Amino acid sequence: MSFQEQYIFWRLTNYFLGVEKYRLIHLHEEKQELWLENNSQKKRPVIRIQMKELSWANVVERDVNHTLHVTENLRKQMGRLKLPLINIYITPFEPMGDISPFFGEPITSPNEKVKLENILLANEQMNEHLDTLVKRLELPESEFILSNEITKDMVTKEREQVITYITSKVNEEQKVARNSKPIVTYSFIGLIIAAFLWIALQGGSTNTFNLIKWGGKFNPLIYAGEWWRFISPIFLHSGLMHLASNAVMLYIVGAWAERIYGKWRYILILLLGGICGNIASFALNMNLSVGASTAVFAVMGALLYLVVLKPNLYAKTIGVSIASLVAVNLFIDLFSTQIDIAGHIGGLVGGFLLAGALSLPKQFFHWRRFAYGISLIAVTILFLYFGFQKGMQPYDPMQANVAVQQYLQDNNKKEASKIIDTLIESRSADAYSYTYASSIALQDKQVDKAEQMAKEAISIDKDIPEAHYYLAVCYQLKGDTKAAIKEADMAKQLSSEPFFDSYYNELEKTKE
């Protein structure tokens, strides 16, 4: 290749990088080929520049077909609906044969998503061909006026300017990456540690009722309208090991995701992905659930999405590491009864779909992002519907009854009533549930309701002394001392608590 072809190759590259702020996406100096894209200007095409001897028309045909295939893969990676490409050939001579099918009119790929426009810059007619390129891309003519003699020094100068520009950009990006601390990740870890210490001081992080009280994912209270329990469990942990495992995992994967997606996207993935995990847990798991693991799995899902978006770049790096972490964690989940696998999988899927909807910074909007967003909304609505439908069906009331008892001991009748109401509405209430309902009704001075609830409890299990006691109180308030004494006697016989003896003796005195 003469100095003129080499000069044009590096001059064009220098202009697109330095003036139009194109980004180099591929450079093969030995093959004298490079690809450029412009993220800041959507209307500008991707540009391929190649310095090559095109001897015959069939060589052009093979290269054009290859370029169409490569551009289609690039379009998918960039998430573009359609992708225009200007394909510039710099060559000493025009190819032999009929090249008219390849130059002049744009060539469209079979799926009509890639439009390829070939421009020939042959040494023999360089000025004429260069004018065509300048007009087609609306470039300033003053930038591409060729001198009568192109020297080696001129070529070297243009090439060195390109290399210097690329090197400075790489160094700048590396400097930003080194200086960019994952502040969101550190802050989130700080929040879950602070929440853990608070819960520990308020009654213990392993106390089931304490976790329910401070916002654990507890279905009966979500049925009662406490939707914020889809968010609060992300910040709660049961025990130091639970906290440590999630904090370490987030420290490992969070920094990657924060640097790649940027802070605000990363925050959305953490929080909304964690909520998705809790919604999945709500739909599939009736037990109490807490932990940032739903958010951690959402981050993993977002990192796995990178493999789909840019497989050539991420499949063998981040993809392998994250896939291994996901596989190991889910394998452990299968053999642990205390881990909420539904929440983990929900977070993973939610994070993946969120990442697809948000995409990476500086990416053009694409219909695929819209499809991911619609899919996320549809899946979320489906699981919410399934979860609330499940709340209308009978379920084991044991954990709910324990929570009711603790709320009543804390004099929090409001929360206790919410749980009792959901148990009764779903036909999940057992004898203990109705006993507590009777107690609450008496506190509200609803004697008829208290009597009804106590009788319901006794009909299910006649051996609960409290149910007989509340029924006795109802009869006493209604003036039926005989019936009250009978129920008080049953309570006394079923329990050795002095309280029941004392109450029975007081009723006996009133009879006299």
Short mmCIF file of C-alpha atoms in Angstrom, two decimals:
data_model
loop_
_atom_site.label_atom_id
_atom_site.label_comp_id
_atom_site.label_asym_id
_atom_site.label_seq_id
_atom_site.Cartn_x
_atom_site.Cartn_y
_atom_site.Cartn_z
CA MET A 1 0.00 0.00 0.00
CA SER A 2 1.22 3.47 -0.87
CA PHE A 3 1.57 6.29 1.60
CA GLN A 4 -1.62 7.84 0.19
CA GLU A 5 -3.83 4.86 1.15
CA GLN A 6 -2.19 4.64 4.56
CA TYR A 7 -2.64 8.36 5.12
CA ILE A 8 -6.35 8.25 4.20
CA PHE A 9 -6.87 5.25 6.51
CA TRP A 10 -5.39 6.99 9.55
CA ARG A 11 -6.74 10.46 8.64
CA LEU A 12 -10.31 9.17 8.50
CA THR A 13 -9.83 7.30 11.77
CA ASN A 14 -8.28 10.35 13.40
CA TYR A 15 -11.20 12.55 12.32
CA PHE A 16 -13.99 10.19 13.45
CA LEU A 17 -12.35 9.57 16.84
CA GLY A 18 -11.18 13.10 17.62
CA VAL A 19 -13.84 15.31 16.02
CA GLU A 20 -17.04 13.26 15.88
CA LYS A 21 -16.22 11.35 19.10
CA TYR A 22 -16.73 7.93 17.62
CA ARG A 23 -15.66 4.98 19.75
CA LEU A 24 -13.30 2.30 18.56
CA ILE A 25 -14.94 -1.11 18.87
CA HIS A 26 -12.43 -3.13 16.87
CA LEU A 27 -8.92 -2.56 15.49
CA HIS A 28 -6.86 -5.14 13.65
CA GLU A 29 -3.76 -3.27 12.55
CA GLU A 30 -2.21 -6.26 10.79
CA LYS A 31 -5.32 -6.70 8.65
CA GLN A 32 -5.59 -2.90 8.45
CA GLU A 33 -9.23 -2.93 9.48
CA LEU A 34 -11.20 -1.06 12.16
CA TRP A 35 -14.80 -0.55 13.26
CA LEU A 36 -16.20 2.60 14.87
CA GLU A 37 -19.53 3.45 16.54
CA ASN A 38 -21.04 6.69 17.79
CA ASN A 39 -23.08 6.30 21.01
CA SER A 40 -23.78 10.02 21.33
CA GLN A 41 -25.37 10.46 17.88
CA LYS A 42 -27.91 7.80 17.05
CA LYS A 43 -28.30 8.91 13.42
CA ARG A 44 -24.62 8.44 12.65
CA PRO A 45 -23.88 5.03 11.12
CA VAL A 46 -21.38 2.49 12.32
CA ILE A 47 -18.23 2.84 10.19
CA ARG A 48 -15.92 0.12 8.99
CA ILE A 49 -12.65 1.17 7.35
CA GLN A 50 -10.49 -1.41 5.61
CA MET A 51 -7.31 -1.03 3.61
CA LYS A 52 -7.28 -3.96 1.22
CA GLU A 53 -6.35 -4.92 -2.32
CA LEU A 54 -9.65 -5.75 -4.03
CA SER A 55 -8.38 -7.51 -7.13
CA TRP A 56 -11.63 -9.03 -8.42
CA ALA A 57 -15.35 -8.45 -7.99
CA ASN A 58 -15.82 -11.86 -6.33
CA VAL A 59 -13.44 -10.76 -3.53
CA VAL A 60 -15.76 -7.79 -2.88
CA GLU A 61 -18.80 -10.08 -2.89
CA ARG A 62 -17.29 -12.43 -0.28
CA ASP A 63 -16.24 -9.54 1.94
CA VAL A 64 -19.65 -7.86 1.71
CA ASN A 65 -21.43 -11.07 2.74
CA HIS A 66 -19.01 -11.49 5.64
CA THR A 67 -19.55 -7.87 6.67
CA LEU A 68 -23.34 -8.27 6.65
CA HIS A 69 -23.04 -11.28 8.96
CA VAL A 70 -20.69 -9.47 11.37
CA THR A 71 -22.90 -6.35 11.37
CA GLU A 72 -26.01 -8.40 12.21
CA ASN A 73 -24.22 -9.84 15.27
CA LEU A 74 -23.09 -6.34 16.20
CA ARG A 75 -26.67 -5.04 15.88
CA LYS A 76 -27.90 -7.68 18.33
CA GLN A 77 -25.13 -6.88 20.81
CA MET A 78 -25.88 -3.15 20.60
CA GLY A 79 -29.61 -3.77 21.06
CA ARG A 80 -30.50 -1.78 17.93
CA LEU A 81 -33.67 -2.43 15.95
CA LYS A 82 -31.88 -1.43 12.73
CA LEU A 83 -28.24 -0.67 12.10
CA PRO A 84 -26.77 1.34 9.20
CA LEU A 85 -23.13 0.68 8.26
CA ILE A 86 -20.79 2.65 6.02
CA ASN A 87 -18.21 0.21 4.70
CA ILE A 88 -15.14 2.06 3.37
CA TYR A 89 -12.64 0.21 1.19
CA ILE A 90 -9.26 1.89 0.66
CA THR A 91 -7.50 0.14 -2.22
CA PRO A 92 -4.83 0.87 -4.84
CA PHE A 93 -6.99 -0.12 -7.84
CA GLU A 94 -10.63 -0.65 -8.64
CA PRO A 95 -11.52 -4.37 -8.67
CA MET A 96 -11.76 -6.18 -11.99
CA GLY A 97 -15.24 -7.27 -13.05
CA ASP A 98 -18.74 -5.93 -12.48
CA ILE A 99 -18.82 -4.25 -9.05
CA SER A 100 -21.98 -2.20 -9.66
CA PRO A 101 -24.18 -4.47 -7.43
CA PHE A 102 -22.00 -3.56 -4.44
CA PHE A 103 -21.42 0.17 -4.85
CA GLY A 104 -23.94 2.96 -5.31
CA GLU A 105 -27.19 1.65 -3.86
CA PRO A 106 -27.30 0.41 -0.23
CA ILE A 107 -27.42 -3.36 0.38
CA THR A 108 -29.98 -4.67 2.86
CA SER A 109 -29.63 -7.86 4.89
CA PRO A 110 -32.23 -10.64 4.40
CA ASN A 111 -34.07 -9.62 7.59
CA GLU A 112 -33.94 -5.95 6.51
CA LYS A 113 -32.36 -4.92 9.82
CA VAL A 114 -28.90 -4.06 8.47
CA LYS A 115 -28.34 -1.47 5.73
CA LEU A 116 -24.85 -1.62 4.26
CA GLU A 117 -23.46 1.14 2.07
CA ASN A 118 -20.10 0.44 0.44
CA ILE A 119 -17.80 3.30 -0.55
CA LEU A 120 -14.70 2.71 -2.61
CA LEU A 121 -11.60 4.92 -2.19
CA ALA A 122 -9.29 3.78 -4.97
CA ASN A 123 -5.87 5.38 -5.31
CA GLU A 124 -6.35 6.10 -9.01
CA GLN A 125 -9.44 8.27 -8.42
CA MET A 126 -8.84 9.13 -4.74
CA ASN A 127 -9.91 12.78 -4.90
CA GLU A 128 -13.11 11.96 -6.76
CA HIS A 129 -14.00 9.05 -4.45
CA LEU A 130 -13.09 11.08 -1.36
CA ASP A 131 -15.52 13.79 -2.47
CA THR A 132 -18.27 11.13 -2.61
CA LEU A 133 -17.48 10.08 0.96
CA VAL A 134 -17.39 13.67 2.21
CA LYS A 135 -20.80 14.44 0.68
CA ARG A 136 -22.37 11.18 1.84
CA LEU A 137 -21.31 11.64 5.49
CA GLU A 138 -21.57 15.45 5.38
CA LEU A 139 -17.96 15.87 6.42
CA PRO A 140 -16.11 19.22 6.25
CA GLU A 141 -14.20 19.35 2.96
CA SER A 142 -11.34 21.25 4.56
CA GLU A 143 -10.48 18.20 6.68
CA PHE A 144 -9.79 16.00 3.65
CA ILE A 145 -7.80 18.05 1.16
CA LEU A 146 -4.96 15.87 -0.09
CA SER A 147 -1.57 17.41 -0.74
CA ASN A 148 0.23 16.57 -3.95
CA GLU A 149 2.78 14.50 -2.11
CA ILE A 150 2.02 12.24 0.89
CA THR A 151 5.13 11.45 2.91
CA LYS A 152 5.91 8.77 5.45
CA ASP A 153 6.09 11.42 8.18
CA MET A 154 2.53 12.50 7.43
CA VAL A 155 1.32 8.92 7.75
CA THR A 156 3.27 8.42 10.97
CA LYS A 157 1.85 11.61 12.45
CA GLU A 158 -1.78 10.61 11.78
CA ARG A 159 -1.19 7.10 13.08
CA GLU A 160 0.51 8.31 16.26
CA GLN A 161 -2.33 10.74 16.91
CA VAL A 162 -4.81 7.85 16.68
CA ILE A 163 -2.74 5.61 18.96
CA THR A 164 -2.26 8.47 21.44
CA TYR A 165 -5.99 9.21 21.46
CA ILE A 166 -6.93 5.56 22.01
CA THR A 167 -4.30 5.15 24.74
CA SER A 168 -5.45 8.28 26.56
CA LYS A 169 -9.09 7.12 26.42
CA VAL A 170 -8.20 3.71 27.82
CA ASN A 171 -6.10 5.28 30.58
CA GLU A 172 -8.92 7.71 31.37
CA GLU A 173 -11.49 4.90 31.62
CA GLN A 174 -9.16 2.82 33.79
CA LYS A 175 -8.51 5.82 36.05
CA VAL A 176 -12.24 6.43 36.44
CA ALA A 177 -12.78 2.73 37.18
CA ARG A 178 -10.02 2.74 39.81
CA ASN A 179 -11.22 5.95 41.43
CA SER A 180 -14.90 5.04 41.22
CA LYS A 181 -15.73 3.44 44.54
CA PRO A 182 -18.89 1.32 44.69
CA ILE A 183 -20.55 3.81 47.05
CA VAL A 184 -24.04 2.35 46.62
CA THR A 185 -22.81 -1.15 47.48
CA TYR A 186 -20.96 0.08 50.55
CA SER A 187 -23.94 2.20 51.63
CA PHE A 188 -26.35 -0.71 51.21
CA ILE A 189 -24.11 -2.99 53.26
CA GLY A 190 -23.94 -0.26 55.90
CA LEU A 191 -27.76 -0.03 55.96
CA ILE A 192 -28.29 -3.76 56.49
CA ILE A 193 -25.66 -3.80 59.24
CA ALA A 194 -27.33 -0.82 60.97
CA ALA A 195 -30.75 -2.51 60.68
CA PHE A 196 -29.30 -5.72 62.11
CA LEU A 197 -27.86 -3.91 65.14
CA TRP A 198 -31.18 -2.12 65.71
CA ILE A 199 -33.18 -5.36 65.57
CA ALA A 200 -30.67 -7.06 67.87
CA LEU A 201 -31.13 -4.29 70.44
CA GLN A 202 -34.93 -4.42 70.13
CA GLY A 203 -35.26 -8.06 71.11
CA GLY A 204 -32.89 -10.17 69.04
CA SER A 205 -32.35 -10.81 65.35
CA THR A 206 -33.32 -14.49 65.64
CA ASN A 207 -36.60 -13.80 67.45
CA THR A 208 -39.36 -14.69 64.99
CA PHE A 209 -41.88 -12.23 66.37
CA ASN A 210 -39.28 -9.44 66.43
CA LEU A 211 -38.65 -9.96 62.71
CA ILE A 212 -42.40 -9.91 62.02
CA LYS A 213 -42.81 -6.82 64.14
CA TRP A 214 -40.10 -4.88 62.27
CA GLY A 215 -41.21 -5.74 58.76
CA GLY A 216 -40.45 -9.33 57.80
CA LYS A 217 -42.27 -10.80 54.81
CA PHE A 218 -45.29 -12.20 56.67
CA ASN A 219 -48.16 -13.18 54.41
CA PRO A 220 -51.12 -12.70 56.82
CA LEU A 221 -50.18 -9.03 57.33
CA ILE A 222 -49.56 -8.54 53.59
CA TYR A 223 -53.09 -9.91 53.01
CA ALA A 224 -54.22 -7.27 55.50
CA GLY A 225 -52.75 -4.51 53.31
CA GLU A 226 -49.20 -4.03 54.62
CA TRP A 227 -47.65 -3.88 51.13
CA TRP A 228 -44.46 -2.32 52.49
CA ARG A 229 -43.51 -5.80 53.69
CA PHE A 230 -42.35 -6.48 50.13
CA ILE A 231 -39.57 -3.89 50.71
CA SER A 232 -38.60 -4.01 54.39
CA PRO A 233 -37.45 -7.69 54.47
CA ILE A 234 -34.50 -6.74 52.23
CA PHE A 235 -32.90 -4.94 55.18
CA LEU A 236 -33.60 -7.55 57.89
CA HIS A 237 -31.52 -10.62 58.77
CA SER A 238 -31.94 -13.56 61.07
CA GLY A 239 -28.65 -14.03 62.87
CA LEU A 240 -25.09 -12.88 62.31
CA MET A 241 -24.22 -15.62 59.77
CA HIS A 242 -27.23 -14.70 57.64
CA LEU A 243 -26.11 -11.07 57.61
CA ALA A 244 -22.46 -11.92 56.93
CA SER A 245 -23.19 -14.25 54.00
CA ASN A 246 -25.37 -11.68 52.23
CA ALA A 247 -22.98 -8.79 52.93
CA VAL A 248 -20.00 -10.76 51.56
CA MET A 249 -21.90 -11.87 48.44
CA LEU A 250 -23.04 -8.31 47.79
CA TYR A 251 -19.49 -7.05 48.28
CA ILE A 252 -18.30 -9.53 45.63
CA VAL A 253 -20.95 -9.03 42.93
CA GLY A 254 -22.22 -5.56 43.78
CA ALA A 255 -19.05 -3.68 42.81
CA TRP A 256 -19.11 -5.27 39.33
CA ALA A 257 -22.73 -4.37 38.74
CA GLU A 258 -22.42 -0.83 40.09
CA ARG A 259 -19.48 0.00 37.82
CA ILE A 260 -21.11 -1.55 34.74
CA TYR A 261 -24.69 -0.30 35.16
CA GLY A 262 -24.04 2.99 36.90
CA LYS A 263 -25.38 4.06 40.27
CA TRP A 264 -29.06 4.82 39.61
CA ARG A 265 -29.61 1.70 37.49
CA TYR A 266 -27.85 -0.35 40.15
CA ILE A 267 -30.06 1.10 42.90
CA LEU A 268 -33.18 0.14 40.91
CA ILE A 269 -31.85 -3.37 40.34
CA LEU A 270 -31.08 -3.79 44.05
CA LEU A 271 -34.42 -2.52 45.35
CA LEU A 272 -36.87 -3.54 42.63
CA GLY A 273 -35.09 -6.86 42.12
CA GLY A 274 -35.27 -7.52 45.86
CA ILE A 275 -38.99 -6.66 45.82
CA CYS A 276 -39.50 -9.11 42.92
CA GLY A 277 -37.87 -11.81 45.03
CA ASN A 278 -40.15 -11.05 47.98
CA ILE A 279 -43.22 -11.12 45.72
CA ALA A 280 -42.18 -14.57 44.47
CA SER A 281 -41.71 -15.67 48.07
CA PHE A 282 -45.14 -14.23 48.95
CA ALA A 283 -46.74 -16.28 46.17
CA LEU A 284 -44.92 -19.55 46.82
CA ASN A 285 -43.84 -19.57 50.46
CA MET A 286 -46.18 -18.98 53.41
CA ASN A 287 -43.38 -18.81 55.99
CA LEU A 288 -41.77 -15.71 57.43
CA SER A 289 -38.92 -14.52 55.20
CA VAL A 290 -36.18 -11.90 55.61
CA GLY A 291 -32.83 -11.09 54.07
CA ALA A 292 -31.02 -9.16 51.35
CA SER A 293 -30.47 -12.38 49.39
CA THR A 294 -33.37 -11.49 47.06
CA ALA A 295 -31.49 -8.28 46.15
CA VAL A 296 -28.17 -10.14 45.86
CA PHE A 297 -29.71 -12.64 43.43
CA ALA A 298 -31.20 -9.72 41.49
CA VAL A 299 -27.70 -8.32 41.04
CA MET A 300 -26.53 -11.76 39.84
CA GLY A 301 -29.42 -11.83 37.37
CA ALA A 302 -28.41 -8.39 36.07
CA LEU A 303 -24.84 -9.59 35.55
CA LEU A 304 -26.06 -12.71 33.75
CA TYR A 305 -28.02 -10.46 31.40
CA LEU A 306 -24.70 -9.05 30.18
CA VAL A 307 -23.93 -12.46 28.69
CA VAL A 308 -27.11 -12.20 26.61
CA LEU A 309 -26.44 -8.58 25.65
CA LYS A 310 -22.75 -8.94 24.78
CA PRO A 311 -21.77 -12.63 24.77
CA ASN A 312 -18.41 -12.07 23.08
CA LEU A 313 -17.35 -9.63 25.77
CA TYR A 314 -18.83 -11.13 28.95
CA ALA A 315 -19.52 -14.85 28.42
CA LYS A 316 -16.02 -16.04 29.36
CA THR A 317 -15.40 -13.47 32.09
CA ILE A 318 -18.28 -12.32 34.27
CA GLY A 319 -20.66 -14.94 32.84
CA VAL A 320 -18.67 -17.95 34.04
CA SER A 321 -18.09 -16.51 37.53
CA ILE A 322 -21.70 -15.44 38.12
CA ALA A 323 -23.17 -18.65 36.66
CA SER A 324 -20.97 -20.62 39.07
CA LEU A 325 -22.08 -18.51 42.05
CA VAL A 326 -25.74 -18.89 41.10
CA ALA A 327 -25.44 -22.65 40.60
CA VAL A 328 -23.64 -23.18 43.94
CA ASN A 329 -26.11 -21.04 45.87
CA LEU A 330 -29.19 -22.68 44.35
CA PHE A 331 -27.68 -26.14 44.98
CA ILE A 332 -27.25 -25.24 48.64
CA ASP A 333 -30.83 -23.91 48.71
CA LEU A 334 -32.19 -27.28 47.59
CA PHE A 335 -30.81 -28.99 50.69
CA SER A 336 -31.73 -26.34 53.25
CA THR A 337 -35.22 -26.10 54.70
CA GLN A 338 -34.62 -22.65 56.16
CA ILE A 339 -33.63 -20.91 52.91
CA ASP A 340 -36.31 -19.25 50.80
CA ILE A 341 -35.47 -20.64 47.34
CA ALA A 342 -38.58 -19.01 45.83
CA GLY A 343 -37.29 -15.59 46.87
CA HIS A 344 -33.84 -16.33 45.45
CA ILE A 345 -35.15 -17.45 42.06
CA GLY A 346 -37.63 -14.56 42.00
CA GLY A 347 -34.81 -12.09 42.65
CA LEU A 348 -32.64 -13.70 39.96
CA VAL A 349 -35.38 -13.51 37.31
CA GLY A 350 -36.44 -10.02 38.43
CA GLY A 351 -32.86 -8.72 38.22
CA PHE A 352 -32.40 -10.25 34.76
CA LEU A 353 -35.60 -8.68 33.39
CA LEU A 354 -34.85 -5.34 35.08
CA ALA A 355 -31.40 -5.25 33.51
CA GLY A 356 -32.97 -5.97 30.13
CA ALA A 357 -35.43 -3.12 30.58
CA LEU A 358 -32.86 -0.62 31.88
CA SER A 359 -29.95 -1.78 29.67
CA LEU A 360 -26.47 -0.30 30.02
CA PRO A 361 -25.67 3.42 30.18
CA LYS A 362 -25.42 5.20 26.80
CA GLN A 363 -27.43 2.53 25.01
CA PHE A 364 -30.10 3.51 22.51
CA PHE A 365 -33.70 2.61 23.27
CA HIS A 366 -34.68 -0.66 21.65
CA TRP A 367 -37.93 -2.63 21.37
CA ARG A 368 -36.22 -5.44 23.27
CA ARG A 369 -35.96 -3.21 26.36
CA PHE A 370 -39.69 -2.57 26.11
CA ALA A 371 -40.31 -6.33 25.84
CA TYR A 372 -38.23 -6.99 28.97
CA GLY A 373 -40.12 -4.28 30.86
CA ILE A 374 -43.52 -5.66 29.85
CA SER A 375 -42.39 -9.17 30.80
CA LEU A 376 -41.28 -7.96 34.24
CA ILE A 377 -44.61 -6.20 34.88
CA ALA A 378 -46.61 -9.20 33.63
CA VAL A 379 -44.71 -11.70 35.80
CA THR A 380 -45.00 -9.42 38.85
CA ILE A 381 -48.77 -9.01 38.41
CA LEU A 382 -49.16 -12.76 37.89
CA PHE A 383 -47.32 -13.60 41.11
CA LEU A 384 -49.16 -10.93 43.09
CA TYR A 385 -52.48 -12.31 41.86
CA PHE A 386 -51.42 -15.87 42.67
CA GLY A 387 -50.22 -14.81 46.13
CA PHE A 388 -53.42 -12.98 47.07
CA GLN A 389 -55.52 -15.83 45.70
CA LYS A 390 -53.55 -18.16 47.93
CA GLY A 391 -54.44 -15.95 50.89
CA MET A 392 -58.12 -16.72 50.30
CA GLN A 393 -57.47 -20.45 50.77
CA PRO A 394 -56.88 -22.25 54.11
CA TYR A 395 -53.29 -22.38 55.37
CA ASP A 396 -51.47 -23.43 58.55
CA PRO A 397 -52.27 -20.79 61.20
CA MET A 398 -49.60 -21.78 63.74
CA GLN A 399 -47.07 -19.02 63.01
CA ALA A 400 -49.87 -16.47 62.71
CA ASN A 401 -51.32 -17.49 66.08
CA VAL A 402 -47.92 -17.05 67.75
CA ALA A 403 -47.68 -13.56 66.26
CA VAL A 404 -51.21 -12.71 67.48
CA GLN A 405 -50.31 -13.84 70.99
CA GLN A 406 -47.15 -11.71 71.00
CA TYR A 407 -48.97 -8.66 69.64
CA LEU A 408 -51.61 -9.00 72.36
CA GLN A 409 -48.89 -9.24 75.01
CA ASP A 410 -47.42 -6.02 73.56
CA ASN A 411 -50.89 -4.43 73.79
CA ASN A 412 -50.93 -4.04 70.01
CA LYS A 413 -54.51 -5.07 69.43
CA LYS A 414 -54.60 -3.46 65.97
CA GLU A 415 -51.97 -5.76 64.42
CA ALA A 416 -53.37 -8.80 66.23
CA SER A 417 -56.85 -8.03 64.82
CA LYS A 418 -55.47 -7.78 61.28
CA ILE A 419 -53.99 -11.26 61.49
CA ILE A 420 -57.09 -12.78 63.08
CA ASP A 421 -59.34 -11.27 60.42
CA THR A 422 -57.24 -12.71 57.59
CA LEU A 423 -57.25 -16.14 59.27
CA ILE A 424 -61.02 -16.15 59.61
CA GLU A 425 -61.62 -14.82 56.10
CA SER A 426 -59.43 -17.53 54.56
CA ARG A 427 -61.02 -20.26 56.76
CA SER A 428 -57.58 -20.90 58.25
CA ALA A 429 -58.50 -20.05 61.85
CA ASP A 430 -58.21 -22.86 64.38
CA ALA A 431 -59.39 -23.06 67.98
CA TYR A 432 -56.59 -20.82 69.22
CA SER A 433 -57.32 -18.23 66.53
CA TYR A 434 -60.98 -18.02 67.63
CA THR A 435 -59.89 -17.85 71.26
CA TYR A 436 -57.75 -14.82 70.52
CA ALA A 437 -60.61 -13.35 68.48
CA SER A 438 -62.86 -13.72 71.51
CA SER A 439 -60.31 -11.95 73.71
CA ILE A 440 -60.05 -9.02 71.26
CA ALA A 441 -63.83 -8.74 70.99
CA LEU A 442 -64.14 -8.58 74.80
CA GLN A 443 -61.56 -5.79 74.90
CA ASP A 444 -63.71 -3.94 72.36
CA LYS A 445 -66.79 -4.67 74.50
CA GLN A 446 -68.38 -6.67 71.67
CA VAL A 447 -69.91 -9.30 73.93
CA ASP A 448 -72.02 -11.07 71.29
CA LYS A 449 -69.06 -11.43 68.96
CA ALA A 450 -66.82 -12.60 71.82
CA GLU A 451 -69.40 -15.24 72.74
CA GLN A 452 -69.63 -16.41 69.13
CA MET A 453 -65.83 -16.64 68.78
CA ALA A 454 -65.46 -18.53 72.09
CA LYS A 455 -68.15 -21.04 71.12
CA GLU A 456 -66.45 -21.55 67.74
CA ALA A 457 -63.14 -22.23 69.49
CA ILE A 458 -64.76 -24.76 71.85
CA SER A 459 -66.51 -26.50 68.97
CA ILE A 460 -63.11 -27.10 67.37
CA ASP A 461 -61.19 -27.95 70.55
CA LYS A 462 -63.03 -28.16 73.88
CA ASP A 463 -59.79 -28.48 75.86
CA ILE A 464 -58.63 -24.85 75.66
CA PRO A 465 -59.23 -23.29 79.11
CA GLU A 466 -59.03 -19.70 77.82
CA ALA A 467 -61.93 -20.29 75.42
CA HIS A 468 -64.14 -21.48 78.29
CA TYR A 469 -62.99 -18.53 80.42
CA TYR A 470 -63.91 -15.95 77.74
CA LEU A 471 -67.28 -17.62 77.22
CA ALA A 472 -67.84 -17.50 80.99
CA VAL A 473 -67.09 -13.78 81.01
CA CYS A 474 -69.60 -13.27 78.19
CA TYR A 475 -72.30 -15.12 80.14
CA GLN A 476 -71.45 -13.15 83.26
CA LEU A 477 -71.78 -9.84 81.42
CA LYS A 478 -75.16 -10.97 80.09
CA GLY A 479 -76.32 -11.91 83.64
CA ASP A 480 -76.37 -15.69 83.09
CA THR A 481 -74.40 -16.64 86.22
CA LYS A 482 -75.27 -20.35 86.05
CA ALA A 483 -73.84 -20.70 82.52
CA ALA A 484 -70.86 -18.56 83.50
CA ILE A 485 -70.07 -20.83 86.49
CA LYS A 486 -70.29 -23.91 84.26
CA GLU A 487 -67.76 -22.54 81.76
CA ALA A 488 -65.51 -21.22 84.55
CA ASP A 489 -65.52 -24.69 86.10
CA MET A 490 -64.42 -26.20 82.75
CA ALA A 491 -61.58 -23.69 82.54
CA LYS A 492 -60.50 -24.53 86.10
CA GLN A 493 -60.48 -28.26 85.38
CA LEU A 494 -58.46 -27.86 82.16
CA SER A 495 -55.74 -25.67 83.68
CA SER A 496 -53.78 -25.57 86.90
CA GLU A 497 -53.38 -21.80 86.67
CA PRO A 498 -54.51 -20.15 89.94
CA PHE A 499 -56.24 -17.42 87.93
CA PHE A 500 -58.98 -19.78 86.73
CA ASP A 501 -59.57 -21.06 90.29
CA SER A 502 -59.85 -17.50 91.55
CA TYR A 503 -62.33 -16.52 88.84
CA TYR A 504 -64.48 -19.60 89.48
CA ASN A 505 -64.55 -18.88 93.25
CA GLU A 506 -65.63 -15.28 92.65
CA LEU A 507 -68.54 -16.47 90.52
CA GLU A 508 -69.57 -18.97 93.18
CA LYS A 509 -69.72 -16.15 95.74
CA THR A 510 -72.03 -14.11 93.51
CA LYS A 511 -74.38 -17.11 93.33
CA GLU A 512 -74.70 -17.16 97.10
#
